[in-house]
Amino acid sequence: MIVIMSPAADRDDINYVIERVKSAGLSAHVIEGEAQTIVGVVGTPIPPTLQENLETLPGVAEVVRVSTKFKLSGRDFHPHNTLITINPLNAPAGTPPVVIGGDQVAIIAGPCSVESEEQIMASARGIRASGAVALRGGAYKPRTSPYEFRGLGERGLEFLAQAREETGLAIITEVMTPSDVELVARYTDIFQIGARNSQNYLLLEEVGKAGKPVMLKRGLSMLIEEWILAAEYVMAQGNPDVMLCERGIRTYETATRNTLDVSAVPVVKKLSHLPILIDPSHAAGKRAFVESLSLAAVAAGADGLMIEAHPDPDHALSDGAQSISLDEFATLMPRLAAVANAVGRTLPISNVIAS
Amino acid sequence: MIVIMSPAADRDDINYVIERVKSAGLSAHVIEGEAQTIVGVVGTPIPPTLQENLETLPGVAEVVRVSTKFKLSGRDFHPHNTLITINPLNAPAGTPPVVIGGDQVAIIAGPCSVESEEQIMASARGIRASGAVALRGGAYKPRTSPYEFRGLGERGLEFLAQAREETGLAIITEVMTPSDVELVARYTDIFQIGARNSQNYLLLEEVGKAGKPVMLKRGLSMLIEEWILAAEYVMAQGNPDVMLCERGIRTYETATRNTLDVSAVPVVKKLSHLPILIDPSHAAGKRAFVESLSLAAVAAGADGLMIEAHPDPDHALSDGAQSISLDEFATLMPRLAAVANAVGRTLPISNVIAS
Amino acid sequence: MIVIMSPAADRDDINYVIERVKSAGLSAHVIEGEAQTIVGVVGTPIPPTLQENLETLPGVAEVVRVSTKFKLSGRDFHPHNTLITINPLNAPAGTPPVVIGGDQVAIIAGPCSVESEEQIMASARGIRASGAVALRGGAYKPRTSPYEFRGLGERGLEFLAQAREETGLAIITEVMTPSDVELVARYTDIFQIGARNSQNYLLLEEVGKAGKPVMLKRGLSMLIEEWILAAEYVMAQGNPDVMLCERGIRTYETATRNTLDVSAVPVVKKLSHLPILIDPSHAAGKRAFVESLSLAAVAAGADGLMIEAHPDPDHALSDGAQSISLDEFATLMPRLAAVANAVGRTLPISNVIAS
Amino acid sequence: MIVIMSPAADRDDINYVIERVKSAGLSAHVIEGEAQTIVGVVGTPIPPTLQENLETLPGVAEVVRVSTKFKLSGRDFHPHNTLITINPLNAPAGTPPVVIGGDQVAIIAGPCSVESEEQIMASARGIRASGAVALRGGAYKPRTSPYEFRGLGERGLEFLAQAREETGLAIITEVMTPSDVELVARYTDIFQIGARNSQNYLLLEEVGKAGKPVMLKRGLSMLIEEWILAAEYVMAQGNPDVMLCERGIRTYETATRNTLDVSAVPVVKKLSHLPILIDPSHAAGKRAFVESLSLAAVAAGADGLMIEAHPDPDHALSDGAQSISLDEFATLMPRLAAVANAVGRTLPISNVIAS
């Protein structure tokens, strides 16, 4: 930690800072510049409140934190990429595991909400045929207004499980509150934590204890640093299998529902060893932009995509405007594969075509 | 609902929109402009997904929603201000109720976290002497990093209750998860829903059922419309006593921790009948700016303030940098009272000085 | 300047940083922490590109700038508030000067655009009677679309001058491009630099040379630091009379045209000695919110306000939606005076009533 | 234009709106909904101020504009992509024209600032060898602080011209003020309008008259709609050759210098027929992220890139932190070509290798 004194600070101010540092059991190194003095703080552990306490002392201009905050999620101490391997529950014999974070770009697709058995089975068959590795579908839906469709609940989970038994696709579905974790865990292969719950710390800890991979969406106005710290909450419970998912951030621009922060891909890869995926559908908010953002995400180096695809998007009960049809998904996949190849990654398209 | 067709839309596109509107049991009124056609949708109920479904049809440029979304919280159907009356639990006999939303500006103060019995009692006595009507203090703390202080839990609630028994101050404290609602309800007079939980809909419904006033902080990047809809979640459970609290939004500016959106005061008052308060401390993030923002909030017409004040802010376990001392709070209150009087409101300072 | 090395930096990395610092003629002080090393850079002058050059060296985690960037505008070296005194050109004998930055809160008002002689004379008389000290009015208007009304040009300036000769009000008007500075200087008492030109550095330098006070509006997404640096451009040409004007920043919220950053008042006062004003009209974008924001600005400590007021706002050629009528302005002024008094400032209302 | 009345509006309010519409020479069509009434406004021309004037009338909830604002730049009336063809001035005989907006992705590269003859010649040769089609370099530099390097001026332009004569690369350089347009026009092939000048309307009109292609960077917090309207300023002067360049917008995230809004590519392509390029360097702010963003931009469908590349970025006089070296540029180009091919576009790499 470094304390930068203001040019107007006097000797007493500096001494008081030094004293406060020492009273915390740390040592203080003073550098006197031409205009300003700097106090370097050395030692461990640094009390969590020291920074803000020092910031308010007289004559202090700024306090800069030096040491990394990412104990488990940071790349500093864990240089290799995390690989997450998922064996879908009750999948047909011979179903290969899904690996996220490796050479293959993992494509997850499916409807926003589970609406019916027919809808979810049609979705699963369609995306499977096009090369997706996992099926998304919400059984519990957070909605901005209390008067909107909020999901089928456990029946929705049952339909997802049924789709997995037939297709071998891994299942990912959102869990919204700690008391639902146990129930959802009986069905899902991957927990999804939605953007609105990205700092619901008790929920993060609960899925951390549940022993299944977690996809953590970025909150609407979350700093990348805060997002990785949220992953740290899950990991601190002993669960290393966290993947991050960028889904657009809130900015002043209104031409898209959110602004896809595609830079999050290289930034996360620099700071952390965790896989990073992109959800182009929530970012775009409009179906017409999903292809372009999907291609950009793969080119940027994303480890996977989560795309909203629906058998009949014009009649979807939620997010229809940003969902593509299964035919559009089938057309998109080979284009994604071409870009993946261009950047040295693969998509499991050829297997699918062969099957 | 109004469907605006693009200039390039042809007769088939328009007819298809009309057909879709009619198939939803609604009627369609067509206005042909020189360049573009508009289709007005009339009837009720409008299916929640109709807007986004129409938006994706060929030839549709835009769909504009007309009818208000605020059934319970909107001023349209409830023109008078909501008054929330709170009788602090187990307060000394003769303690007057706290009324929020009336002529008097309600000042809530106290430390970020409950740290100890001594700290909370000193806080309560200090702010009571200066004219505050309620004591804040967190027993359960959401923290960005899992390695920070997270509150005393139920012991913290007991200290708050003890402070209320002595001073008669109402108590407000945060509840973070649905399963804690019952416990926290045994102690608190007002539930605080924090910014990170402002779209935790299951929590909103649970406090909606608990039958006590709720203060709903604005999320870090929440539209005012979304915020009022979150209040609607609470109210839809039969609880009319919701107050909103603006605490700074996230913008590009970094000179303050957040950007206080003081305009939220007149905007909320126009859209809703619910009381609106301001938390200048989280907005500023730095103690030196709290006074200026507090004065601005009262002048803008806020129904109350929630200010972080601590007996020894330099040693606070959380938010010390933005907490003012009890002496600073005592100096601030008469200044707030002067501004309140200047805009035709009151503060209960004179009573206090008399007591 | 401080160079923070990453935990993974090795001895060679550190030595290379030291070498680069020394080759710039500066000295390097090394502090070795438990996890990371810090290199303090001491000496002057620090080359402007050193920071970004060091940031890219191997093993460097971050470079923090210490010394202030505000040579002329900063409070560090000029602790007293700047007072700007304006003697309106050709005003009636005995017209007192306008002082900005002192005890009195300066209220500037008038229409967005100068539309006609009648309109500007009616505005001037109306706002003068209510206690304003200066008249605003645009003769050159920047408009988002090329197909909108763009001002009367020099005829507009003549109308403003005529209003000043009758009322004694100081005149403020926008200058949009360097080649107009000489012409506008013949008429105006204060140059206004609009938000869109806040980083038009050649224009800033040109008004810096023109020897008249300058009001510098904050750009739509300008950091406060960048804004003060823009003032530095004017001051570096020998013109100390710069006042800053906050007029709302662009955020995700759409309920108001912009988001008034009322915190800019105490932040600017901490960093700089220059006066800070608020334009509530552009911030609000809607007339109904102007009063609330004006009161908040005065309570927060603003040195002045610039308010759009028009004799017939419903028929204004620009910004009618955010302009208040002259009657509304007359009603607002005593309320502003009451709040000004409550925070120890004054408004020249009583003089006016006497005159 | 559509006027949406509030539920509380009465018959008089509606009649007054109708009267105002008629007094503007337009006709009003009334649709009565169950809760609210809508008034459709039909006819032309709609006065520019009608919208905001109607918005303030009693009982009016909202006014929605229907007709497109993009007369020249909009895709509605000009469905085919604009192709911009540039024949570099005084280029060696046989130099092919540069075409922007066609199948080929145009790569522009070069240093932030022109620093010396050696630097610019080395840059030009390096990027030419790797397949770039145009050379960037600033001779006039806008800088946030008045104490930073501000460019070589006309000597810089001469060096750029010299590089063109040798390499045949087209030249693009920034013009900052209307009075410089004539001088810069004698040297440049493409005018660059920087982000800070994106709403400097007099400058836009001046380059509109100069008869050379213009690259218009997006302002730091410009809506895409405002950006296209800025292009409209140039086009309204008779210059159809405008290309847009997204260079990152300002958001709350600080891990990158700006946030690349990659969605701007499909959004602009939907709204306008003008070419859209991406500047990954200013978006990233850090060299390590430039490759990832460049690949993403090409995959998203950008018509070109403008990349900062420098012979010795660690010693650059400006933007060194975000500049890549010429070797890194040489490595990047084949990767860009692979992605371009994957999305059905080309890069002129093979020609280069052959030459």
Tab-separated table of C-alpha atoms in Angstrom, chain D residues 30-182:
chain	number	residue	atom	x	y	z
D	30	VAL	CA	-57.126	10.592	-32.234
D	31	ILE	CA	-57.059	7.011	-30.941
D	32	GLU	CA	-58.893	6.476	-27.688
D	33	GLY	CA	-57.516	3.592	-25.670
D	34	GLU	CA	-59.085	2.123	-22.554
D	35	ALA	CA	-56.835	4.045	-20.247
D	36	GLN	CA	-55.178	6.657	-22.415
D	37	THR	CA	-55.631	8.628	-25.584
D	38	ILE	CA	-53.088	8.936	-28.380
D	39	VAL	CA	-52.917	11.726	-30.926
D	40	GLY	CA	-51.182	10.916	-34.212
D	41	VAL	CA	-49.699	13.917	-36.029
D	42	VAL	CA	-49.683	13.693	-39.807
D	43	GLY	CA	-48.307	16.100	-42.422
D	44	THR	CA	-45.095	17.834	-43.435
D	45	PRO	CA	-42.978	19.672	-42.678
D	46	ILE	CA	-43.075	19.124	-38.939
D	47	PRO	CA	-41.533	22.206	-37.276
D	48	PRO	CA	-38.334	21.206	-35.449
D	49	THR	CA	-39.564	22.559	-32.112
D	50	LEU	CA	-43.015	20.992	-32.207
D	51	GLN	CA	-41.964	17.926	-30.278
D	52	GLU	CA	-40.613	19.737	-27.267
D	53	ASN	CA	-43.406	22.252	-27.344
D	54	LEU	CA	-46.043	19.536	-27.239
D	55	GLU	CA	-44.193	17.700	-24.495
D	56	THR	CA	-44.795	20.517	-22.056
D	57	LEU	CA	-48.536	20.853	-22.606
D	58	PRO	CA	-50.846	19.808	-19.767
D	59	GLY	CA	-51.902	16.175	-19.894
D	60	VAL	CA	-49.175	15.109	-22.295
D	61	ALA	CA	-47.221	12.085	-21.072
D	62	GLU	CA	-44.780	11.681	-23.933
D	63	VAL	CA	-44.182	12.644	-27.551
D	64	VAL	CA	-42.594	10.102	-29.863
D	65	ARG	CA	-40.938	11.099	-33.070
D	66	VAL	CA	-41.613	8.802	-35.976
D	67	SER	CA	-39.902	10.021	-39.084
D	68	THR	CA	-36.264	9.308	-39.637
D	69	LYS	CA	-33.727	12.047	-39.002
D	70	PHE	CA	-31.166	10.698	-41.449
D	71	LYS	CA	-31.960	12.227	-44.804
D	72	LEU	CA	-28.634	11.543	-46.537
D	73	SER	CA	-26.910	9.040	-44.292
D	74	GLY	CA	-29.845	6.726	-43.631
D	75	ARG	CA	-30.194	3.305	-45.224
D	76	ASP	CA	-33.951	3.741	-45.668
D	77	PHE	CA	-33.515	5.888	-48.734
D	78	HIS	CA	-30.118	4.618	-49.884
D	79	PRO	CA	-30.113	0.841	-49.407
D	80	HIS	CA	-26.729	0.073	-50.972
D	81	ASN	CA	-23.443	0.373	-49.117
D	82	THR	CA	-21.419	3.471	-49.902
D	83	LEU	CA	-18.058	2.685	-51.468
D	84	ILE	CA	-15.353	5.299	-50.952
D	85	THR	CA	-12.549	5.258	-53.478
D	86	ILE	CA	-9.306	7.046	-52.712
D	87	ASN	CA	-6.497	7.693	-55.160
D	88	PRO	CA	-3.526	8.710	-53.051
D	89	LEU	CA	-2.109	12.084	-54.151
D	90	ASN	CA	1.276	11.880	-55.917
D	91	ALA	CA	1.515	8.170	-55.306
D	92	PRO	CA	3.868	6.145	-57.518
D	93	ALA	CA	2.402	5.317	-60.909
D	94	GLY	CA	0.340	2.147	-60.830
D	95	THR	CA	-0.663	2.471	-57.186
D	96	PRO	CA	-4.145	0.997	-56.986
D	97	PRO	CA	-6.903	3.016	-55.373
D	98	VAL	CA	-7.977	2.297	-51.832
D	99	VAL	CA	-11.617	1.253	-51.634
D	100	ILE	CA	-13.426	1.434	-48.310
D	101	GLY	CA	-16.793	-0.214	-47.784
D	102	GLY	CA	-16.355	-3.134	-50.205
D	103	ASP	CA	-15.297	-6.730	-49.776
D	104	GLN	CA	-11.809	-5.828	-48.731
D	105	VAL	CA	-11.216	-4.856	-45.106
D	106	ALA	CA	-9.104	-1.693	-45.136
D	107	ILE	CA	-6.289	-1.644	-42.615
D	108	ILE	CA	-4.976	1.781	-41.679
D	109	ALA	CA	-1.984	1.934	-39.375
D	110	GLY	CA	0.750	4.191	-38.141
D	111	PRO	CA	1.885	6.165	-35.146
D	112	CYS	CA	-0.297	8.364	-32.997
D	113	SER	CA	1.848	11.432	-33.761
D	114	VAL	CA	4.247	12.246	-36.534
D	115	GLU	CA	7.482	12.641	-34.583
D	116	SER	CA	10.251	12.740	-37.211
D	117	GLU	CA	11.036	11.871	-40.800
D	118	GLU	CA	12.772	8.656	-39.743
D	119	GLN	CA	9.879	7.557	-37.561
D	120	ILE	CA	7.247	8.150	-40.201
D	121	MET	CA	9.242	6.580	-43.031
D	122	ALA	CA	9.981	3.496	-40.935
D	123	SER	CA	6.311	3.247	-40.007
D	124	ALA	CA	5.158	3.595	-43.603
D	125	ARG	CA	7.549	0.985	-44.922
D	126	GLY	CA	6.723	-1.422	-42.115
D	127	ILE	CA	2.965	-1.258	-42.398
D	128	ARG	CA	3.098	-1.277	-46.202
D	129	ALA	CA	5.099	-4.474	-46.143
D	130	SER	CA	2.485	-6.059	-43.901
D	131	GLY	CA	-0.474	-5.098	-46.071
D	132	ALA	CA	-1.860	-1.827	-44.731
D	133	VAL	CA	-3.507	0.460	-47.293
D	134	ALA	CA	-3.213	3.785	-45.510
D	135	LEU	CA	-0.897	5.552	-43.084
D	136	ARG	CA	-2.161	7.468	-40.081
D	137	GLY	CA	-0.168	10.056	-38.170
D	138	GLY	CA	-1.128	13.182	-36.278
D	139	ALA	CA	0.507	16.500	-37.122
D	140	TYR	CA	-1.932	18.429	-34.926
D	141	LYS	CA	-2.710	16.692	-31.644
D	142	PRO	CA	-5.474	17.487	-29.178
D	143	ARG	CA	-4.111	16.841	-25.685
D	144	THR	CA	-5.999	16.798	-22.397
D	145	SER	CA	-3.343	18.921	-20.698
D	146	PRO	CA	-1.829	22.064	-22.230
D	147	TYR	CA	1.614	20.912	-21.123
D	148	GLU	CA	1.911	17.878	-23.443
D	149	PHE	CA	3.382	17.373	-26.933
D	150	ARG	CA	1.043	18.832	-29.528
D	151	GLY	CA	2.448	17.791	-32.868
D	152	LEU	CA	4.841	19.019	-35.547
D	153	GLY	CA	2.242	20.917	-37.580
D	154	GLU	CA	2.914	21.396	-41.270
D	155	ARG	CA	6.302	19.681	-41.103
D	156	GLY	CA	4.449	16.617	-39.947
D	157	LEU	CA	2.198	16.850	-42.973
D	158	GLU	CA	5.256	17.047	-45.236
D	159	PHE	CA	6.694	13.883	-43.759
D	160	LEU	CA	3.399	12.097	-44.331
D	161	ALA	CA	3.362	13.247	-47.971
D	162	GLN	CA	6.909	12.044	-48.415
D	163	ALA	CA	5.976	8.630	-47.062
D	164	ARG	CA	3.087	8.479	-49.512
D	165	GLU	CA	5.283	9.313	-52.455
D	166	GLU	CA	7.551	6.423	-51.645
D	167	THR	CA	5.044	3.788	-50.547
D	168	GLY	CA	1.830	4.681	-52.324
D	169	LEU	CA	-0.057	4.473	-49.025
D	170	ALA	CA	-2.997	6.830	-48.674
D	171	ILE	CA	-2.617	9.381	-45.891
D	172	ILE	CA	-5.069	10.126	-43.104
D	173	THR	CA	-4.465	12.862	-40.571
D	174	GLU	CA	-6.514	14.880	-38.118
D	175	VAL	CA	-7.717	18.401	-38.701
D	176	MET	CA	-8.706	20.236	-35.561
D	177	THR	CA	-10.171	23.579	-36.547
D	178	PRO	CA	-11.923	25.086	-39.566
D	179	SER	CA	-9.099	27.461	-40.421
D	180	ASP	CA	-6.687	24.521	-40.837
D	181	VAL	CA	-8.841	22.681	-43.364
D	182	GLU	CA	-7.370	24.324	-46.440
